[in-house]
Amino acid sequence: MPASVKAVVYCEGLFGRLDGKTANGLVRHSEKYEILSVIDSTRAGADAGEVLDGAPNGIPVLASLDASLDRAGFTPDTLIFGMAPTDGLLTADHRAVLLDGIDRGMNLVNGLHEYLNDDAEFVAAALVAGVTINDVRRPKEIAELKLFSGRIFDVTCPRIAVLGTDGSVGKRTTATLLTQALNAQGIRAVMVGTGQTSLIQGARHAVALDATIPQFCSGEVEAQVVAAFDEEDPDVIIVEGQGALSHPAYLSSGAILRGSRPEGVILQHAPARVMLGDFPMMPMPTAASEIALIQAFSDTSVIGVTINHEGLTAAGIDDAIAEHEAELGLPVTDPLTRPLEELVDMVLLAFPELGLRGGPLAGVAATASRRA
């Protein structure tokens, strides 16, 4: 697919919320698509950057597909389903909008567990319109899947996994910002994605881990890390986390720890979140309890904590950082409201050898100036 494919993201009722994380991620970063607008009638008229980070980015939130096409002045190449509901299935309203996009000549990108290339109505509509449907979560054929092989021991650069205390807590955002900040300092960093949003964003090395047969999960992570090392010659590899090791519904963190064998872990935590995001019957773990579990489960060390500031005031963010630093004895920052130098310093404190390759932290100030 050529660079800068123009796309509209459909995220009705969920943009800026937990289950809108695919749209949220695409608005913040995309190597494959130029995002023209986000569809969410509940936030229509807002700027997408203002909704997410308190700073405009020029991507409008509009009420409908009609409004998005009118604003563009043409029919964009692609309509992306930007929601990640827990059940991974379409509602009747979702189907109607996606089929409308196909009828208008838009290719469809679908990150759900429901594969639309297996749906007769969608297949027929795509054939008539002459467009494609990309089910990014469809796993490889079994013959193509990789078992753990031990090749991870040939990867000589540090691996840092960004894990979390819950799903949809900001792991991918932190991993992306960290990768960008390290590269801006002259440290060659490559990110390995582990979810559908990274694949849609255009990550060169990624796997939809939660759609992979469990026996192959650690091997698929290993294979992506090895490929990143062989093909990119990085100084450091950043691995996106999924779910949480303690989470009762998700197994992906275990495969990430086993497959990538990270020397360091950064833990993303939302201090104001009392219950798990999509499982309100389950209390959130503390950062301390999750760190203990990670370090008991895997031969690694947690090197720092990053704060998700949802539900916190500016003073609350300051307090959360100070309290976690005092309790854990680790560096703590919020990548979206604090200078990204703090995130880089977190890595250099644990891996000082990387600092020998670095240079001025150019080009990061604009990103670091964003406020929630």
Tab-separated table of N, CA, C and O in Angstrom, residues 41-112:
chain	number	residue	atom	x	y	z
A	41	SER	N	-20.681	10.985	16.392
A	41	SER	CA	-21.680	12.045	16.516
A	41	SER	C	-21.727	12.639	17.915
A	41	SER	O	-22.157	13.783	18.096
A	42	THR	N	-21.269	11.898	18.926
A	42	THR	CA	-21.318	12.407	20.300
A	42	THR	C	-20.246	13.453	20.563
A	42	THR	O	-20.309	14.156	21.581
A	43	ARG	N	-19.263	13.558	19.682
A	43	ARG	CA	-18.201	14.560	19.836
A	43	ARG	C	-18.071	15.436	18.582
A	43	ARG	O	-17.036	16.074	18.369
A	44	ALA	N	-19.087	15.425	17.745
A	44	ALA	CA	-19.033	16.164	16.485
A	44	ALA	C	-18.741	17.642	16.729
A	44	ALA	O	-19.286	18.264	17.644
A	45	GLY	N	-17.862	18.190	15.885
A	45	GLY	CA	-17.467	19.586	15.997
A	45	GLY	C	-16.171	19.790	16.742
A	45	GLY	O	-15.584	20.884	16.701
A	46	ALA	N	-15.698	18.766	17.422
A	46	ALA	CA	-14.445	18.886	18.179
A	46	ALA	C	-13.249	18.595	17.280
A	46	ALA	O	-13.373	18.027	16.194
A	47	ASP	N	-12.090	19.009	17.729
A	47	ASP	CA	-10.832	18.621	17.107
A	47	ASP	C	-10.334	17.358	17.799
A	47	ASP	O	-10.340	17.267	19.033
A	48	ALA	N	-9.927	16.361	17.015
A	48	ALA	CA	-9.543	15.069	17.601
A	48	ALA	C	-8.383	15.196	18.571
A	48	ALA	O	-8.345	14.526	19.605
A	49	GLY	N	-7.428	16.053	18.261
A	49	GLY	CA	-6.306	16.245	19.171
A	49	GLY	C	-6.717	16.875	20.478
A	49	GLY	O	-6.204	16.526	21.548
A	50	GLU	N	-7.665	17.810	20.407
A	50	GLU	CA	-8.188	18.422	21.637
A	50	GLU	C	-8.866	17.379	22.512
A	50	GLU	O	-8.712	17.378	23.735
A	51	VAL	N	-9.642	16.492	21.897
A	51	VAL	CA	-10.342	15.459	22.659
A	51	VAL	C	-9.346	14.572	23.393
A	51	VAL	O	-9.526	14.255	24.579
A	52	LEU	N	-8.290	14.161	22.697
A	52	LEU	CA	-7.360	13.186	23.276
A	52	LEU	C	-6.334	13.826	24.204
A	52	LEU	O	-6.076	13.319	25.297
A	53	ASP	N	-5.726	14.928	23.749
A	53	ASP	CA	-4.536	15.435	24.431
A	53	ASP	C	-4.582	16.913	24.759
A	53	ASP	O	-3.583	17.475	25.204
A	54	GLY	N	-5.729	17.555	24.510
A	54	GLY	CA	-5.841	18.953	24.864
A	54	GLY	C	-5.136	19.907	23.927
A	54	GLY	O	-5.021	21.097	24.235
A	55	ALA	N	-4.678	19.415	22.772
A	55	ALA	CA	-3.997	20.269	21.799
A	55	ALA	C	-4.502	19.917	20.408
A	55	ALA	O	-4.535	18.739	20.038
A	56	PRO	N	-4.919	20.906	19.614
A	56	PRO	CA	-5.489	20.607	18.297
A	56	PRO	C	-4.469	19.987	17.354
A	56	PRO	O	-3.285	20.312	17.394
A	57	ASN	N	-4.967	19.068	16.505
A	57	ASN	CA	-4.094	18.479	15.485
A	57	ASN	C	-4.678	18.597	14.081
A	57	ASN	O	-4.110	18.066	13.123
A	58	GLY	N	-5.818	19.294	13.962
A	58	GLY	CA	-6.388	19.537	12.651
A	58	GLY	C	-7.245	18.424	12.097
A	58	GLY	O	-7.739	18.517	10.976
A	59	ILE	N	-7.456	17.365	12.867
A	59	ILE	CA	-8.319	16.264	12.423
A	59	ILE	C	-9.696	16.472	13.055
A	59	ILE	O	-9.839	16.382	14.274
A	60	PRO	N	-10.731	16.748	12.247
A	60	PRO	CA	-12.041	17.026	12.820
A	60	PRO	C	-12.781	15.760	13.223
A	60	PRO	O	-12.605	14.698	12.609
A	61	VAL	N	-13.606	15.877	14.244
A	61	VAL	CA	-14.556	14.821	14.602
A	61	VAL	C	-15.900	15.229	14.021
A	61	VAL	O	-16.404	16.325	14.313
A	62	LEU	N	-16.487	14.365	13.203
A	62	LEU	CA	-17.703	14.690	12.474
A	62	LEU	C	-18.809	13.704	12.810
A	62	LEU	O	-18.552	12.630	13.358
A	63	ALA	N	-20.043	14.062	12.452
A	63	ALA	CA	-21.204	13.321	12.932
A	63	ALA	C	-21.529	12.084	12.128
A	63	ALA	O	-22.217	11.193	12.634
A	64	SER	N	-21.070	12.007	10.866
A	64	SER	CA	-21.514	10.914	10.003
A	64	SER	C	-20.545	10.714	8.858
A	64	SER	O	-19.665	11.554	8.614
A	65	LEU	N	-20.737	9.605	8.142
A	65	LEU	CA	-19.935	9.372	6.951
A	65	LEU	C	-20.223	10.433	5.896
A	65	LEU	O	-19.309	10.906	5.217
A	66	ASP	N	-21.482	10.837	5.763
A	66	ASP	CA	-21.814	11.914	4.829
A	66	ASP	C	-21.014	13.178	5.148
A	66	ASP	O	-20.446	13.808	4.258
A	67	ALA	N	-20.973	13.533	6.425
A	67	ALA	CA	-20.253	14.744	6.820
A	67	ALA	C	-18.755	14.618	6.538
A	67	ALA	O	-18.104	15.582	6.131
A	68	SER	N	-18.207	13.417	6.749
A	68	SER	CA	-16.777	13.209	6.508
A	68	SER	C	-16.435	13.345	5.029
A	68	SER	O	-15.419	13.947	4.665
A	69	LEU	N	-17.278	12.785	4.168
A	69	LEU	CA	-17.023	12.892	2.741
A	69	LEU	C	-17.236	14.315	2.240
A	69	LEU	O	-16.493	14.805	1.377
A	70	ASP	N	-18.248	14.996	2.788
A	70	ASP	CA	-18.467	16.400	2.426
A	70	ASP	C	-17.266	17.245	2.825
A	70	ASP	O	-16.820	18.118	2.064
A	71	ARG	N	-16.734	16.999	4.020
A	71	ARG	CA	-15.578	17.769	4.498
A	71	ARG	C	-14.348	17.496	3.624
A	71	ARG	O	-13.597	18.423	3.299
A	72	ALA	N	-14.162	16.252	3.216
A	72	ALA	CA	-13.006	15.912	2.390
A	72	ALA	C	-13.141	16.484	0.982
A	72	ALA	O	-12.140	16.850	0.347
A	73	GLY	N	-14.357	16.525	0.463
A	73	GLY	CA	-14.572	16.979	-0.900
A	73	GLY	C	-14.346	15.900	-1.941
A	73	GLY	O	-14.386	16.170	-3.143
A	74	PHE	N	-14.130	14.685	-1.490
A	74	PHE	CA	-13.942	13.529	-2.373
A	74	PHE	C	-14.161	12.284	-1.530
A	74	PHE	O	-14.339	12.362	-0.310
A	75	THR	N	-14.166	11.125	-2.181
A	75	THR	CA	-14.312	9.874	-1.444
A	75	THR	C	-12.934	9.339	-1.082
A	75	THR	O	-12.165	8.947	-1.969
A	76	PRO	N	-12.572	9.340	0.192
A	76	PRO	CA	-11.252	8.827	0.590
A	76	PRO	C	-11.103	7.349	0.253
A	76	PRO	O	-12.080	6.622	0.052
A	77	ASP	N	-9.845	6.909	0.211
A	77	ASP	CA	-9.553	5.523	-0.165
A	77	ASP	C	-10.165	4.509	0.788
A	77	ASP	O	-10.643	3.451	0.364
A	78	THR	N	-10.147	4.832	2.095
A	78	THR	CA	-10.340	3.786	3.097
A	78	THR	C	-11.217	4.262	4.243
A	78	THR	O	-11.113	5.407	4.697
A	79	LEU	N	-12.049	3.344	4.718
A	79	LEU	CA	-12.822	3.525	5.943
A	79	LEU	C	-12.288	2.520	6.958
A	79	LEU	O	-12.263	1.317	6.691
A	80	ILE	N	-11.852	3.009	8.114
A	80	ILE	CA	-11.265	2.160	9.149
A	80	ILE	C	-12.235	2.038	10.319
A	80	ILE	O	-12.728	3.044	10.838
A	81	PHE	N	-12.500	0.813	10.728
A	81	PHE	CA	-13.303	0.591	11.926
A	81	PHE	C	-12.403	0.850	13.132
A	81	PHE	O	-11.459	0.098	13.394
A	82	GLY	N	-12.681	1.926	13.875
A	82	GLY	CA	-11.754	2.392	14.900
A	82	GLY	C	-12.083	1.980	16.310
A	82	GLY	O	-11.508	2.516	17.258
A	83	MET	N	-12.982	1.019	16.485
A	83	MET	CA	-13.382	0.599	17.820
A	83	MET	C	-12.845	-0.790	18.140
A	83	MET	O	-12.623	-1.594	17.239
A	84	ALA	N	-12.664	-1.053	19.411
A	84	ALA	CA	-12.182	-2.366	19.851
A	84	ALA	C	-13.045	-2.852	21.007
A	84	ALA	O	-12.576	-2.959	22.148
A	85	PRO	N	-14.327	-3.155	20.741
A	85	PRO	CA	-15.200	-3.645	21.821
A	85	PRO	C	-14.695	-4.975	22.360
A	85	PRO	O	-14.050	-5.751	21.649
A	86	THR	N	-14.984	-5.234	23.612
A	86	THR	CA	-14.471	-6.442	24.261
A	86	THR	C	-14.876	-7.706	23.530
A	86	THR	O	-14.083	-8.639	23.390
A	87	ASP	N	-16.128	-7.753	23.021
A	87	ASP	CA	-16.572	-8.968	22.341
A	87	ASP	C	-16.065	-9.065	20.903
A	87	ASP	O	-16.179	-10.111	20.267
A	88	GLY	N	-15.481	-7.984	20.363
A	88	GLY	CA	-14.903	-8.019	19.039
A	88	GLY	C	-15.897	-8.223	17.917
A	88	GLY	O	-15.535	-8.714	16.844
A	89	LEU	N	-17.159	-7.815	18.120
A	89	LEU	CA	-18.207	-8.069	17.128
A	89	LEU	C	-18.884	-6.766	16.709
A	89	LEU	O	-18.922	-5.793	17.461
A	90	LEU	N	-19.455	-6.771	15.496
A	90	LEU	CA	-20.184	-5.628	14.975
A	90	LEU	C	-21.627	-5.616	15.464
A	90	LEU	O	-22.247	-6.669	15.600
A	91	THR	N	-22.159	-4.418	15.677
A	91	THR	CA	-23.588	-4.264	15.896
A	91	THR	C	-24.262	-4.010	14.541
A	91	THR	O	-23.601	-3.783	13.523
A	92	ALA	N	-25.600	-4.009	14.531
A	92	ALA	CA	-26.336	-3.728	13.297
A	92	ALA	C	-26.022	-2.325	12.782
A	92	ALA	O	-25.890	-2.117	11.561
A	93	ASP	N	-25.896	-1.348	13.669
A	93	ASP	CA	-25.559	0.013	13.248
A	93	ASP	C	-24.163	0.074	12.638
A	93	ASP	O	-23.938	0.775	11.643
A	94	HIS	N	-23.206	-0.628	13.246
A	94	HIS	CA	-21.855	-0.676	12.674
A	94	HIS	C	-21.896	-1.231	11.257
A	94	HIS	O	-21.261	-0.686	10.335
A	95	ARG	N	-22.614	-2.330	11.085
A	95	ARG	CA	-22.693	-2.966	9.769
A	95	ARG	C	-23.229	-1.979	8.722
A	95	ARG	O	-22.705	-1.907	7.600
A	96	ALA	N	-24.257	-1.241	9.089
A	96	ALA	CA	-24.874	-0.327	8.133
A	96	ALA	C	-23.884	0.733	7.659
A	96	ALA	O	-23.814	1.040	6.457
A	97	VAL	N	-23.109	1.299	8.578
A	97	VAL	CA	-22.143	2.338	8.200
A	97	VAL	C	-21.027	1.746	7.342
A	97	VAL	O	-20.625	2.337	6.325
A	98	LEU	N	-20.517	0.584	7.716
A	98	LEU	CA	-19.428	-0.020	6.946
A	98	LEU	C	-19.888	-0.410	5.546
A	98	LEU	O	-19.162	-0.222	4.562
A	99	LEU	N	-21.071	-0.947	5.437
A	99	LEU	CA	-21.604	-1.306	4.117
A	99	LEU	C	-21.844	-0.055	3.277
A	99	LEU	O	-21.632	-0.066	2.051
A	100	ASP	N	-22.253	1.027	3.919
A	100	ASP	CA	-22.417	2.296	3.211
A	100	ASP	C	-21.072	2.763	2.655
A	100	ASP	O	-20.984	3.229	1.506
A	101	GLY	N	-20.025	2.641	3.453
A	101	GLY	CA	-18.698	3.016	2.978
A	101	GLY	C	-18.258	2.193	1.781
A	101	GLY	O	-17.697	2.724	0.810
A	102	ILE	N	-18.513	0.888	1.825
A	102	ILE	CA	-18.185	0.025	0.698
A	102	ILE	C	-18.963	0.458	-0.543
A	102	ILE	O	-18.406	0.577	-1.640
A	103	ASP	N	-20.246	0.705	-0.371
A	103	ASP	CA	-21.072	1.115	-1.505
A	103	ASP	C	-20.566	2.410	-2.135
A	103	ASP	O	-20.745	2.632	-3.340
A	104	ARG	N	-19.935	3.255	-1.348
A	104	ARG	CA	-19.406	4.521	-1.870
A	104	ARG	C	-18.027	4.352	-2.507
A	104	ARG	O	-17.422	5.325	-2.954
A	105	GLY	N	-17.497	3.128	-2.483
A	105	GLY	CA	-16.210	2.865	-3.114
A	105	GLY	C	-15.016	2.943	-2.191
A	105	GLY	O	-13.875	3.097	-2.658
A	106	MET	N	-15.239	2.798	-0.883
A	106	MET	CA	-14.141	2.860	0.080
A	106	MET	C	-13.690	1.456	0.460
A	106	MET	O	-14.521	0.580	0.727
A	107	ASN	N	-12.372	1.243	0.464
A	107	ASN	CA	-11.831	0.012	1.021
A	107	ASN	C	-12.083	0.005	2.521
A	107	ASN	O	-12.160	1.056	3.160
A	108	LEU	N	-12.169	-1.185	3.091
A	108	LEU	CA	-12.514	-1.318	4.506
A	108	LEU	C	-11.374	-1.988	5.258
A	108	LEU	O	-10.836	-3.006	4.813
A	109	VAL	N	-11.019	-1.397	6.400
A	109	VAL	CA	-10.035	-1.992	7.307
A	109	VAL	C	-10.752	-2.344	8.598
A	109	VAL	O	-11.340	-1.477	9.252
A	110	ASN	N	-10.685	-3.614	8.964
A	110	ASN	CA	-11.437	-4.140	10.104
A	110	ASN	C	-10.480	-4.802	11.082
A	110	ASN	O	-9.755	-5.731	10.721
A	111	GLY	N	-10.486	-4.328	12.332
A	111	GLY	CA	-9.606	-4.898	13.335
A	111	GLY	C	-10.303	-5.799	14.333
A	111	GLY	O	-9.713	-6.153	15.358
A	112	LEU	N	-11.527	-6.213	14.038
A	112	LEU	CA	-12.290	-7.033	14.980
A	112	LEU	C	-11.942	-8.514	14.858
A	112	LEU	O	-11.324	-8.962	13.883
